[in-house]
């Protein structure tokens, strides 16, 4: 694990790092030059220069570094008892006690200049775990946030050209303009800089650096902004430079900021003039005041329905940014007494200059304000209805965009007031007779009524309203907006006597989205009877649920909540509506889906169903299908020997269920599209959350009657991902991507618009079913302990090693007898287990871990899911070495500390780890234990997941381990998963234990010695490696 | 080379010769037609043109356009400039204008307070016509009313007053006032900061607030490891990105042209070109992937 840091020194940002001490415990000796006066030893866990580069550019280099190389610097770090304190326990142990002092340590630091530095900053801003085993420290991320801010300022052109004096001469510089909110944001970013961001000094410096993070941040911000502007403005061929001004213009572009002009005095004078020229804007951005406009509604007129005679008022208010609750009316500022200025904490001259400038600027954007300035001491403007509406729609957005504060009436949202006119639809349809035949394409009659404030309007009243010509209308004390487009639509509908013929699907869309067409009038209510009414009612979750009978061929029992899920799937299937089953992990999405497939098959569906899932669970699906729906033969389209094109189409049609992986979905898309599928099911559907990826597009392009998406992640939390998912399930429901972005994504994510969030939920809610394992309706159906098997695959490397071990064993076994035979068998058993775990455990070569073991990959996936839900997990392994490998890998993979307890852990430390796991709010979420240590009466009930990475095939030992979590004090349901490598001895032995076989009088499963009683032939059968074991 | 005709300017025959070229001279923005586009700049120029007739003015115009004015400084009551003529050494030009006394300015400021729109407009870079009326109401004149109000001097051998060098400076002044009306007020004796400090009848005097961040007091870095490695928690929620610039170069446009610009290209054009190019480059390659 390497943690990267970035610190500011001498006008540049330097990158350095900490590295975790390798497991072998040997600290690599560092070469360090002795320092002159103050001693600074090389940081034991510092990363050497070249290693810093390697860390950020692993594997085949993505870019080459240009610019200066790493240099030795001193970092002043907290030190306890002569040892530097690392930033995280992932690097090394934190000291238990002792006061820390800042002492210098020698490190290698790399100046961050160039494209690679930008790339690193962008990545660090996005996430903490940059790569497997590489974390970005808090300081690096804080600098990255500043860098992102600078780039945003450049994009918004919030910058002014200026110049400044540098040690190399006068330089042209693009300066950031931090106005209003930008200023506050900058302050917040400065506060987020940790002291480690400014802890570097040159070698030999006698004193610890004083933290000037504000200065450093400003300098950095300016530097990044300047660089960014220069990237956008490459140098053009130098024309003749006749004046300092020409030289300055040239220096604003391209790489070199130095102004090429010899007359120093002229340069200095020019700098002064520039500052004067910039003054009006600088004054605005630095006074720290903001001008607000408050629109006040008139009192209601005594005669309802008539236009209010009293005017609207727009009041001007001054607001200091450091105390937003204070709003001083501008009228007070004109008064001669200094009360207003005392409240604002600023001098009169300054406030008045600022106020006049701000009013002048507002006047340019809003003519009524300009008119008000003709009068002495302007403080407000009066509007009539039309002018008020014009202000709200035209001038207010421009004012807001220029940074003025706007205080508008509560009923005015960003997009307008409540619409005055709404529509109500009445849909008539016959009662559904029988099961099928009806689709969403069927036409139905719709009767429209135009409503205003809950009352229907006649055509005459509508015409009178149109005559009114006021955009804002007050009805029963409430202001509403009269939109001419809606007026037109309403008039057109009434002209047809409100009758229209629509497809049922369109009616459904209208009922869900509340709009007629994509941007049409608001549809307040859709009343429907007959089959449409029933369907819509069930979609909305009303009405009594008619659970479906589980199909006959289903070999297992559905728990009540699973029956409900299955019925829901069946209901949506019937209407050809896409369904997303988003139950928590462990609740049985697989089973519910298989039940549906079985039902379809039994009802006469002859076409195959395509199931797309991650490679690591392909075998799982096959085995679950074999177990619960043995009548559904599954075809695995996977591996190098899979069928191509025509062959595939033929075999696919012969199987009710075809399982393939996401990778093959788009690679073999052509072959897949040639088959007529009944349905397409996506497991772990978050794989298509990005609508632009090939697999996402591929998934959407496979034609089928129905579609199902399965996922464990909470769908509603990620608005951005929702469009891709819904577009797969029900194309067109959420409109185009741009419309979705405009109407939902931006309002919800950026403005936190609750109305938009509510509308989105109303539209997608009927198609998503999500139950948590803590739901009261579920929890009573769940047993306290759910045991599952995870069938994993082997990588090619593992398969190769496995075969090699087998071959060696076969040869060695020939002719051996007795004790040596038994010893050999047990040794082979152990070796094969290690191969199934991880090649590095078997080879004992300290090689990198990632991507070499199917079990490890699956464990990482499952732990990730569990951690996302906030759960904690125990992982058991019988091998202490494997436990250590797991710990290193999981820490690198998730960037979080992982506990590991084995037989050799001293008691005191063991107790501390247990206590930490159980009680510390920030405790590591994963606890690895060796099986032996697991038997020692520990209480680890904070975990509700248990993973058995490898098996000892002694059920009582395993249960005892599981019971660390599953015991008194555990209030949640515990999910236990046992890993089995499919097609290997693990699966076969497991089968034998399940079937409770006995061999030679010994019960299988009480120890492993029964294996030694098997004949050579039986042994070979147990140990054999079948082809399905290997992943693609 | 075409023979130039000599002209009679009422005093002597005068054969025009081309002046020596100046590199990096102050070049008038207007290259054709009238100088100054705003009324007050034009009024300034009109007063000059009212005072004199003849070819001098035309020559002054071409000098101003040609960038022959190498240097120009405005102080209260006085303008000094260096103008390159036909001789190798540039001529020294001085223009003196009477300043208003403190008491007179006091009256002006009191009147300004009655109509805040005036000061607001000034801050926005325009001088409302009522501004001149305000002065007239107090029996002061904003612009030189009579030829005597202006005392001009030039080291060139030309005897006419104003000579073409003075005229060139005059035209450039007109353009400068266009861009920043406060320069005219400065010439009449009132600098911008002082004006606002004294505007309004009360307040705590001309206290200029420190516009740069006060020099930070250096605090020693904390030694406690937890505080050392972590900063303040990040703000909650994503920041709403600020509104994009409604118009390119909006900030520069608000500030207006840089006074006495010497660049080869017009200042506003050059600025707009920079910002437009940056915007175009950004549109081609936004750099960061938007959140999907």
Tab-separated table of C-alpha atoms in Angstrom, chain A residues 92-254:
chain	number	residue	atom	x	y	z
A	92	UNK	CA	2.486	0.874	9.776
A	93	UNK	CA	1.534	0.695	13.425
A	94	UNK	CA	0.511	3.906	15.102
A	95	UNK	CA	2.216	4.634	18.389
A	96	UNK	CA	0.144	3.900	21.416
A	97	UNK	CA	1.252	6.710	23.610
A	98	UNK	CA	3.671	9.564	23.874
A	99	UNK	CA	3.506	13.169	22.811
A	100	UNK	CA	4.436	13.975	19.268
A	101	UNK	CA	6.849	16.660	18.146
A	102	UNK	CA	7.564	17.891	14.636
A	103	UNK	CA	10.926	16.680	13.441
A	104	UNK	CA	12.466	16.700	10.000
A	105	UNK	CA	12.711	13.556	7.882
A	106	UNK	CA	14.382	13.201	4.564
A	107	UNK	CA	12.143	12.241	1.674
A	108	UNK	CA	12.265	12.205	-2.087
A	109	UNK	CA	9.795	14.631	-3.600
A	110	UNK	CA	8.793	14.943	-7.235
A	111	UNK	CA	7.751	18.385	-8.532
A	112	UNK	CA	4.270	18.108	-9.954
A	113	UNK	CA	4.493	19.679	-13.354
A	114	UNK	CA	3.165	18.487	-16.621
A	115	UNK	CA	0.339	16.436	-17.986
A	116	UNK	CA	0.889	13.563	-15.589
A	117	UNK	CA	0.471	15.886	-12.624
A	118	UNK	CA	-2.815	17.187	-13.979
A	119	UNK	CA	-3.971	13.653	-14.592
A	120	UNK	CA	-3.083	12.638	-11.062
A	121	UNK	CA	-4.882	15.638	-9.589
A	122	UNK	CA	-8.032	14.926	-11.568
A	123	UNK	CA	-8.032	11.303	-10.470
A	124	UNK	CA	-7.380	12.215	-6.855
A	125	UNK	CA	-10.326	14.572	-6.878
A	126	UNK	CA	-12.610	11.770	-7.973
A	127	UNK	CA	-11.683	9.108	-5.482
A	128	UNK	CA	-9.370	8.174	-2.665
A	129	UNK	CA	-8.315	4.735	-3.849
A	130	UNK	CA	-6.514	5.520	-7.077
A	131	UNK	CA	-5.470	2.011	-7.958
A	132	UNK	CA	-5.135	-1.267	-6.242
A	133	UNK	CA	-2.760	-0.479	-3.424
A	134	UNK	CA	-2.484	3.256	-4.073
A	135	UNK	CA	-4.260	5.804	-1.940
A	136	UNK	CA	-4.376	9.558	-2.298
A	137	UNK	CA	-3.737	11.249	1.038
A	138	UNK	CA	-5.971	13.971	2.422
A	139	UNK	CA	-3.536	16.674	1.394
A	140	UNK	CA	-3.310	15.447	-2.190
A	141	UNK	CA	-7.067	15.371	-2.411
A	142	UNK	CA	-7.376	18.864	-0.972
A	143	UNK	CA	-4.943	20.182	-3.599
A	144	UNK	CA	-6.862	18.254	-6.213
A	145	UNK	CA	-10.076	19.975	-5.160
A	146	UNK	CA	-8.370	23.353	-5.476
A	147	UNK	CA	-7.059	22.383	-8.861
A	148	UNK	CA	-10.533	21.393	-10.015
A	149	UNK	CA	-11.858	24.698	-8.754
A	150	UNK	CA	-9.221	26.591	-10.693
A	151	UNK	CA	-10.093	24.762	-13.872
A	152	UNK	CA	-13.732	25.542	-13.325
A	153	UNK	CA	-12.943	29.204	-12.881
A	154	UNK	CA	-11.052	29.109	-16.146
A	155	UNK	CA	-13.994	27.463	-17.872
A	156	UNK	CA	-16.333	30.118	-16.560
A	157	UNK	CA	-13.910	32.848	-17.555
A	158	UNK	CA	-13.875	34.079	-13.958
A	159	UNK	CA	-10.410	35.499	-14.416
A	160	UNK	CA	-8.700	38.725	-15.392
A	161	UNK	CA	-5.354	39.201	-17.062
A	162	UNK	CA	-2.799	40.963	-14.934
A	163	UNK	CA	0.862	40.860	-14.137
A	164	UNK	CA	3.020	40.204	-11.145
A	165	UNK	CA	6.591	40.449	-10.075
A	166	UNK	CA	8.535	37.170	-9.838
A	167	UNK	CA	12.155	36.454	-9.009
A	168	UNK	CA	12.810	36.056	-12.736
A	169	UNK	CA	11.225	39.347	-13.678
A	170	UNK	CA	7.756	40.613	-14.442
A	171	UNK	CA	5.346	37.937	-15.616
A	172	UNK	CA	1.926	38.141	-17.201
A	173	UNK	CA	-0.577	36.233	-15.127
A	174	UNK	CA	-4.204	35.228	-15.289
A	175	UNK	CA	-5.699	36.017	-11.903
A	176	UNK	CA	-8.777	34.277	-10.505
A	177	UNK	CA	-11.859	36.354	-9.807
A	178	UNK	CA	-13.374	35.106	-6.583
A	179	UNK	CA	-16.734	36.800	-6.411
A	180	UNK	CA	-19.423	36.009	-3.894
A	181	UNK	CA	-19.954	32.287	-3.589
A	182	UNK	CA	-16.646	31.576	-5.225
A	183	UNK	CA	-14.932	33.411	-2.419
A	184	UNK	CA	-16.665	31.300	0.172
A	185	UNK	CA	-15.903	28.152	-1.678
A	186	UNK	CA	-12.261	29.092	-1.777
A	187	UNK	CA	-12.248	29.670	1.968
A	188	UNK	CA	-13.772	26.250	2.510
A	189	UNK	CA	-11.169	24.639	0.287
A	190	UNK	CA	-8.402	26.346	2.219
A	191	UNK	CA	-9.804	25.055	5.460
A	192	UNK	CA	-9.779	21.553	4.032
A	193	UNK	CA	-6.021	21.682	3.531
A	194	UNK	CA	-4.369	19.642	6.272
A	195	UNK	CA	-1.134	20.863	7.865
A	196	UNK	CA	0.746	18.144	5.977
A	197	UNK	CA	0.079	20.146	2.812
A	198	UNK	CA	2.653	22.715	3.860
A	199	UNK	CA	5.100	20.673	5.910
A	200	UNK	CA	8.107	20.692	3.600
A	201	UNK	CA	11.263	22.744	3.837
A	202	UNK	CA	14.576	22.679	2.079
A	203	UNK	CA	17.274	20.448	3.457
A	204	UNK	CA	19.129	22.030	6.295
A	205	UNK	CA	16.353	24.324	7.406
A	206	UNK	CA	16.548	24.815	11.138
A	207	UNK	CA	12.924	25.434	11.900
A	208	UNK	CA	9.655	23.758	11.227
A	209	UNK	CA	7.681	25.539	8.546
A	210	UNK	CA	4.963	27.930	9.625
A	211	UNK	CA	1.676	27.027	8.093
A	212	UNK	CA	0.577	29.587	5.553
A	213	UNK	CA	-1.992	27.495	3.853
A	214	UNK	CA	-4.035	30.483	2.686
A	215	UNK	CA	-1.128	32.007	0.828
A	216	UNK	CA	-0.086	28.689	-0.569
A	217	UNK	CA	-3.621	27.920	-1.690
A	218	UNK	CA	-3.996	31.267	-3.412
A	219	UNK	CA	-0.668	30.896	-5.147
A	220	UNK	CA	-1.553	27.376	-6.241
A	221	UNK	CA	-4.983	28.416	-7.455
A	222	UNK	CA	-3.502	31.215	-9.503
A	223	UNK	CA	-0.808	28.932	-10.872
A	224	UNK	CA	-3.274	26.271	-12.005
A	225	UNK	CA	-5.653	28.827	-13.462
A	226	UNK	CA	-2.799	30.485	-15.280
A	227	UNK	CA	-1.586	27.184	-16.680
A	228	UNK	CA	-5.074	26.223	-17.731
A	229	UNK	CA	-5.684	29.489	-19.551
A	230	UNK	CA	-2.352	29.093	-21.267
A	231	UNK	CA	-3.325	25.618	-22.381
A	232	UNK	CA	-6.381	27.104	-24.006
A	233	UNK	CA	-4.294	29.890	-25.516
A	234	UNK	CA	-1.223	28.442	-27.166
A	235	UNK	CA	1.385	30.917	-28.313
A	236	UNK	CA	0.970	32.298	-31.791
A	237	UNK	CA	3.817	33.516	-33.898
A	238	UNK	CA	5.332	36.552	-32.268
A	239	UNK	CA	4.438	39.711	-34.088
A	240	UNK	CA	6.507	42.803	-33.617
A	241	UNK	CA	6.603	43.927	-30.025
A	242	UNK	CA	6.564	47.704	-30.012
A	243	UNK	CA	5.365	48.464	-26.527
A	244	UNK	CA	5.153	46.983	-23.110
A	245	UNK	CA	1.487	46.341	-23.840
A	246	UNK	CA	2.268	44.165	-26.837
A	247	UNK	CA	4.830	42.293	-24.782
A	248	UNK	CA	2.264	41.738	-22.088
A	249	UNK	CA	-0.312	40.425	-24.546
A	250	UNK	CA	2.167	37.964	-25.914
A	251	UNK	CA	3.160	36.832	-22.470
A	252	UNK	CA	-0.468	35.981	-21.667
A	253	UNK	CA	-0.366	33.122	-24.097
A	254	UNK	CA	1.722	30.016	-24.421
